[in-house]
PDB file of C-alpha atoms in Angstrom:
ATOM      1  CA  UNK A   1     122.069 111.146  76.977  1.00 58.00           C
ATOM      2  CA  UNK A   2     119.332 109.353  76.953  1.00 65.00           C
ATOM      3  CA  UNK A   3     116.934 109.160  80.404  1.00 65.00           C
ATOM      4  CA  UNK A   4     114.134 106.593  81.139  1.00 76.00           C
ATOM      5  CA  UNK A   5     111.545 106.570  84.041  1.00 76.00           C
ATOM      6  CA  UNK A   6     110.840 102.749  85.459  1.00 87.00           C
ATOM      7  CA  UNK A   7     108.370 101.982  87.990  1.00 92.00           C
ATOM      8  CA  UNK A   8     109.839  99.938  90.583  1.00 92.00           C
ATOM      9  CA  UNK A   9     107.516  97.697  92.373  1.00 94.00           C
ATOM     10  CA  UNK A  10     107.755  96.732  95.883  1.00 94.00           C
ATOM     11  CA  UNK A  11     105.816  93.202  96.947  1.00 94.00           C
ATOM     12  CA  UNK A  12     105.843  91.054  99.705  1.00 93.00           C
ATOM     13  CA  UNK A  13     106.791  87.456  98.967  1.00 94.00           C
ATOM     14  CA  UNK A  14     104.635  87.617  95.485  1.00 96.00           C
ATOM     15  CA  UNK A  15     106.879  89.065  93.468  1.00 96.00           C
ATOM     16  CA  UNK A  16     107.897  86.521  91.299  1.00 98.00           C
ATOM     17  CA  UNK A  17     103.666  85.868  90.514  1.00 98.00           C
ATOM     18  CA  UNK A  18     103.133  89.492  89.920  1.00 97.00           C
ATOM     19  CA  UNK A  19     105.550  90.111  87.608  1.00 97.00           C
ATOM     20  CA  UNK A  20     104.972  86.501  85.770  1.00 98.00           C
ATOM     21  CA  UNK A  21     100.938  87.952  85.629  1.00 98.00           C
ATOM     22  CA  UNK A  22     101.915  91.115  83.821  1.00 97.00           C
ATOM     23  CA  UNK A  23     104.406  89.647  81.705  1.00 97.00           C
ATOM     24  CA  UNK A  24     101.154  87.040  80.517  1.00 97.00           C
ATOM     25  CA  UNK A  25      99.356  90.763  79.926  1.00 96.00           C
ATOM     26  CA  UNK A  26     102.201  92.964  78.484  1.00 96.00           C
ATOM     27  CA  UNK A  27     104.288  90.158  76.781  1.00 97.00           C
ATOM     28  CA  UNK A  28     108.096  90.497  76.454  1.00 97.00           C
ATOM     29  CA  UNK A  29     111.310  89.420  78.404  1.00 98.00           C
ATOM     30  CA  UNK A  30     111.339  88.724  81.760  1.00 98.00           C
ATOM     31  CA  UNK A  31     114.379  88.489  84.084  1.00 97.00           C
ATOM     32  CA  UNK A  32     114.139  87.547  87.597  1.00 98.00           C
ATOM     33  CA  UNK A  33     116.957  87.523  90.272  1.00 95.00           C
ATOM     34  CA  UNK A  34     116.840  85.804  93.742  1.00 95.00           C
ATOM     35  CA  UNK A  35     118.487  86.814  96.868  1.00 93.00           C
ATOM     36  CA  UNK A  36     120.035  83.594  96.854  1.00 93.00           C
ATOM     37  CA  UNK A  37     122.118  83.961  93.436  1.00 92.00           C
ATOM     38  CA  UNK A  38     122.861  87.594  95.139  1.00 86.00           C
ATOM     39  CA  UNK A  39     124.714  85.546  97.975  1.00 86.00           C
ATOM     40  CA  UNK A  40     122.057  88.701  99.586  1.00 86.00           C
ATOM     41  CA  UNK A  41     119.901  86.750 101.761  1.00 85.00           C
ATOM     42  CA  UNK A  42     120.502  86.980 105.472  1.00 86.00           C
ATOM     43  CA  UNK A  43     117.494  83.952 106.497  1.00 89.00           C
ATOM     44  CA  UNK A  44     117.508  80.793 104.507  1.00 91.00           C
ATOM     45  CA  UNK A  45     113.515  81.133 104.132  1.00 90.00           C
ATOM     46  CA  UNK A  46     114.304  84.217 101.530  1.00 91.00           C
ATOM     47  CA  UNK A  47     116.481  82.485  99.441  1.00 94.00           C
ATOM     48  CA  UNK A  48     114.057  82.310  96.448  1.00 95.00           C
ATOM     49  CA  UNK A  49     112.336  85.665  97.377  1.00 96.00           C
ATOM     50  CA  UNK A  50     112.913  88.044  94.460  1.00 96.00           C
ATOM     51  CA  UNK A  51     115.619  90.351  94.727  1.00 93.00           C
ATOM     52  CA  UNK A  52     115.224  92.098  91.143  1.00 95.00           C
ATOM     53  CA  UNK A  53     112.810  91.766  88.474  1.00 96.00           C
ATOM     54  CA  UNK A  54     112.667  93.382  85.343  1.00 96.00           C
ATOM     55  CA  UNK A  55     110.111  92.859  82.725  1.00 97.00           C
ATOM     56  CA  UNK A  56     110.758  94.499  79.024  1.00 96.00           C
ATOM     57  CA  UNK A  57     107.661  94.361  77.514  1.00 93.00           C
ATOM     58  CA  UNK A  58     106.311  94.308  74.292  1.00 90.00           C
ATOM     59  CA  UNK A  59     105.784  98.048  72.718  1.00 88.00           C
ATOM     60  CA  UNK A  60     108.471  99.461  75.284  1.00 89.00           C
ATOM     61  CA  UNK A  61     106.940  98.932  78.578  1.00 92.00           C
ATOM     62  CA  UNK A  62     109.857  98.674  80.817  1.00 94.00           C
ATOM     63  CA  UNK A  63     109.468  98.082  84.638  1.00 92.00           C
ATOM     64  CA  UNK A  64     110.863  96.196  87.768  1.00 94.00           C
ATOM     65  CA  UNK A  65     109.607  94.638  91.174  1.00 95.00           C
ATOM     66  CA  UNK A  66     111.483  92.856  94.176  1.00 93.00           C
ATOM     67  CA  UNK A  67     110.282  91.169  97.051  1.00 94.00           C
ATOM     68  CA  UNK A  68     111.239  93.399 100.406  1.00 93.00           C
ATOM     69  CA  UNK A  69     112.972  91.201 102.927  1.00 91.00           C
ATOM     70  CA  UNK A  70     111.845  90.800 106.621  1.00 89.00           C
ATOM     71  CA  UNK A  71     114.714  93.239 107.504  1.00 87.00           C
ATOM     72  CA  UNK A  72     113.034  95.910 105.647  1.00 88.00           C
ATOM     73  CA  UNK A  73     109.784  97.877 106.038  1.00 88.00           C
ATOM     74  CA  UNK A  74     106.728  97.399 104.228  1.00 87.00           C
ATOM     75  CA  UNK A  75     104.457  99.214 104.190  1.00 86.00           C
ATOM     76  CA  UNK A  76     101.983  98.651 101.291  1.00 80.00           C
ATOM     77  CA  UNK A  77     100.080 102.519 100.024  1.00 77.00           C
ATOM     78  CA  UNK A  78      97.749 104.040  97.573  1.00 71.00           C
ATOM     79  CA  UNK A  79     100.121 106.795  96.839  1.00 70.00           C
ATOM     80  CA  UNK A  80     100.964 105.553  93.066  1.00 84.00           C
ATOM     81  CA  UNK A  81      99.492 104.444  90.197  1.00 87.00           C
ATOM     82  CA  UNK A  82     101.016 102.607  87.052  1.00 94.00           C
ATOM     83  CA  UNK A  83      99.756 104.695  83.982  1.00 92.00           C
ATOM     84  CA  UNK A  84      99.581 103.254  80.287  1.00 94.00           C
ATOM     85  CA  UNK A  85      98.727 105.389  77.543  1.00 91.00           C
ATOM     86  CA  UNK A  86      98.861 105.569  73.688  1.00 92.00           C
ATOM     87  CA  UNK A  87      96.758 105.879  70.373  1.00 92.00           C
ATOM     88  CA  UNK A  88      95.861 101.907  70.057  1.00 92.00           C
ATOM     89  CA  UNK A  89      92.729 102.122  71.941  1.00 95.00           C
ATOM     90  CA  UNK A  90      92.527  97.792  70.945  1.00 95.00           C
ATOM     91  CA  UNK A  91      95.851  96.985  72.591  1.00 94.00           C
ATOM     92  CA  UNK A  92      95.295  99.191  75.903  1.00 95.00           C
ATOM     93  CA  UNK A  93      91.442  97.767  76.011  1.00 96.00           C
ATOM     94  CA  UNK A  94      93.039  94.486  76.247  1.00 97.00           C
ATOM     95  CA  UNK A  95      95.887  95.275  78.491  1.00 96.00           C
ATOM     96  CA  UNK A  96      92.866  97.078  80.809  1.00 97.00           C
ATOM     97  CA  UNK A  97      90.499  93.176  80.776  1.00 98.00           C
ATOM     98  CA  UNK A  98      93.437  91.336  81.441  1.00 97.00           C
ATOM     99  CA  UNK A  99      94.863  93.382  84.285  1.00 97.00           C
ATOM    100  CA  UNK A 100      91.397  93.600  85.896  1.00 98.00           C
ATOM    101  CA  UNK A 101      90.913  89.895  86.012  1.00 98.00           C
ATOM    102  CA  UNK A 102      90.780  88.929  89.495  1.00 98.00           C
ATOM    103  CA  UNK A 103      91.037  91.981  90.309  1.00 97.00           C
ATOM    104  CA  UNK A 104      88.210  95.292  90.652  1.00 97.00           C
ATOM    105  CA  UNK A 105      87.796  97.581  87.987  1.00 98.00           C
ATOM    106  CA  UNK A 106      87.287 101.309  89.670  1.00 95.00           C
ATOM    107  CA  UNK A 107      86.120 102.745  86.414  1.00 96.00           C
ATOM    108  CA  UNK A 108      85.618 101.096  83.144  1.00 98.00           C
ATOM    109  CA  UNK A 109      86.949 101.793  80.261  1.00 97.00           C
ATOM    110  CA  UNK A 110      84.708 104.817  78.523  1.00 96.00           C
ATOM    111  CA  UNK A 111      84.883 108.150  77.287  1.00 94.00           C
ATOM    112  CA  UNK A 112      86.629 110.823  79.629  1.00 92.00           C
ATOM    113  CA  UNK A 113      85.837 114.494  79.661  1.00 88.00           C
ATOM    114  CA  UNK A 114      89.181 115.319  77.825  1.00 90.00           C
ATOM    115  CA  UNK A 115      87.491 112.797  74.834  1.00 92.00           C
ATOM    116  CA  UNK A 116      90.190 110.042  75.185  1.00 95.00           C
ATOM    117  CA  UNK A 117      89.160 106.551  76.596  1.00 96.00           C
ATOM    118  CA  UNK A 118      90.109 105.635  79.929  1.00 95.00           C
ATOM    119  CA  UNK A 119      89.535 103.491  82.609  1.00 96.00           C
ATOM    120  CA  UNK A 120      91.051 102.607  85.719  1.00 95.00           C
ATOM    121  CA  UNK A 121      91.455  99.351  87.713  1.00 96.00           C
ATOM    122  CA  UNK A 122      93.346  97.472  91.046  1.00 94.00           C
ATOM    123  CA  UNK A 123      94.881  94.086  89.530  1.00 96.00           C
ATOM    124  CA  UNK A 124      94.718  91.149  91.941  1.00 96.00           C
ATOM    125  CA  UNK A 125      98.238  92.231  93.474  1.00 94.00           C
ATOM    126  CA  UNK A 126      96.215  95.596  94.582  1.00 92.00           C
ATOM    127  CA  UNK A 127      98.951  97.636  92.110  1.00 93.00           C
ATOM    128  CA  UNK A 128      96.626 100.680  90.390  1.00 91.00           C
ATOM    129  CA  UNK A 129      96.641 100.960  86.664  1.00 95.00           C
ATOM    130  CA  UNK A 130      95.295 103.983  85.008  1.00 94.00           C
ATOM    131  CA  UNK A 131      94.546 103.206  81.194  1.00 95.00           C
ATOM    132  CA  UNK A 132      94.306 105.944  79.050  1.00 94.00           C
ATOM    133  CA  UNK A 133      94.095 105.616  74.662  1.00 94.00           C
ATOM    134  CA  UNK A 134      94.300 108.794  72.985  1.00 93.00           C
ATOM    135  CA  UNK A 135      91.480 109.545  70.893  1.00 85.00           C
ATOM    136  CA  UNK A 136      92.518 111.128  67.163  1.00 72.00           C
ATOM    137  CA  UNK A 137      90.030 114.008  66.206  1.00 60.00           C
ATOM    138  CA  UNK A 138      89.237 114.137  62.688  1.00 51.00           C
TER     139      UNK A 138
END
């Protein structure tokens, strides 16, 4: 059996713009639920809030977001990060620029002590993205 890991992103009433920003920086399928098709939503005024996104990106990138409902708590934290990594140092560099527009770049992209490139950044949705491209020794 095979088992995948997806981030699952909680927003408040931006869910539907976050998740159309990375899909403009990953690429790929997008799928986006209301509460309203859900028959879910318990105040008129969340009707078109998100109730499930999923974005399948290009290269396998696979994750999902909803907007949480006035019902529910949120409580936005700094306890995760979203973590890319790979060998194509080209596509990650531009995944890195385009997720740090608008938003603040926390360390740019350079050599690490381990020898790989990384870099890490807070896009304009304040989600953390560690970038990390695996450097081949010769």
């Amino acid at each position: 059996m095979a088992v995948q890991l997806n981030p699952y992103l909680g927003f408040k009433d931006n869910a539907r713009a976050a998740m159309e920003f990375y899909q403009s920086v990953f690429g790929g399928t997008l799928n986006i639920s209301t509460f309203k098709e859900f028959h879910a939503s318990q105040d008129p005024a969340e009707d078109d809030l998100v109730m499930h996104a999923q974005l399948e990106g290009d290269n396998g990138i696979v994750f999902m977001a909803s907007d949480t409902p006035a019902r529910m708590d949120y409580t936005p934290g700094n306890n995760f990060n979203m973590s890319l990594s790979g060998d194509d140092e080209a596509t990650l560099r531009g995944w890195f620029d385009k997720l740090a527009d608008g938003g603040t770049v926390t360390m740019p992209m350079d050599k690490a002590p381990w020898g790989d490139i990384f870099g890490m950044c807070v896009d304009k949705f304040g989600v953390s993205w560690l970038v990390n491209a695996s450097v081949q020794q010769a």
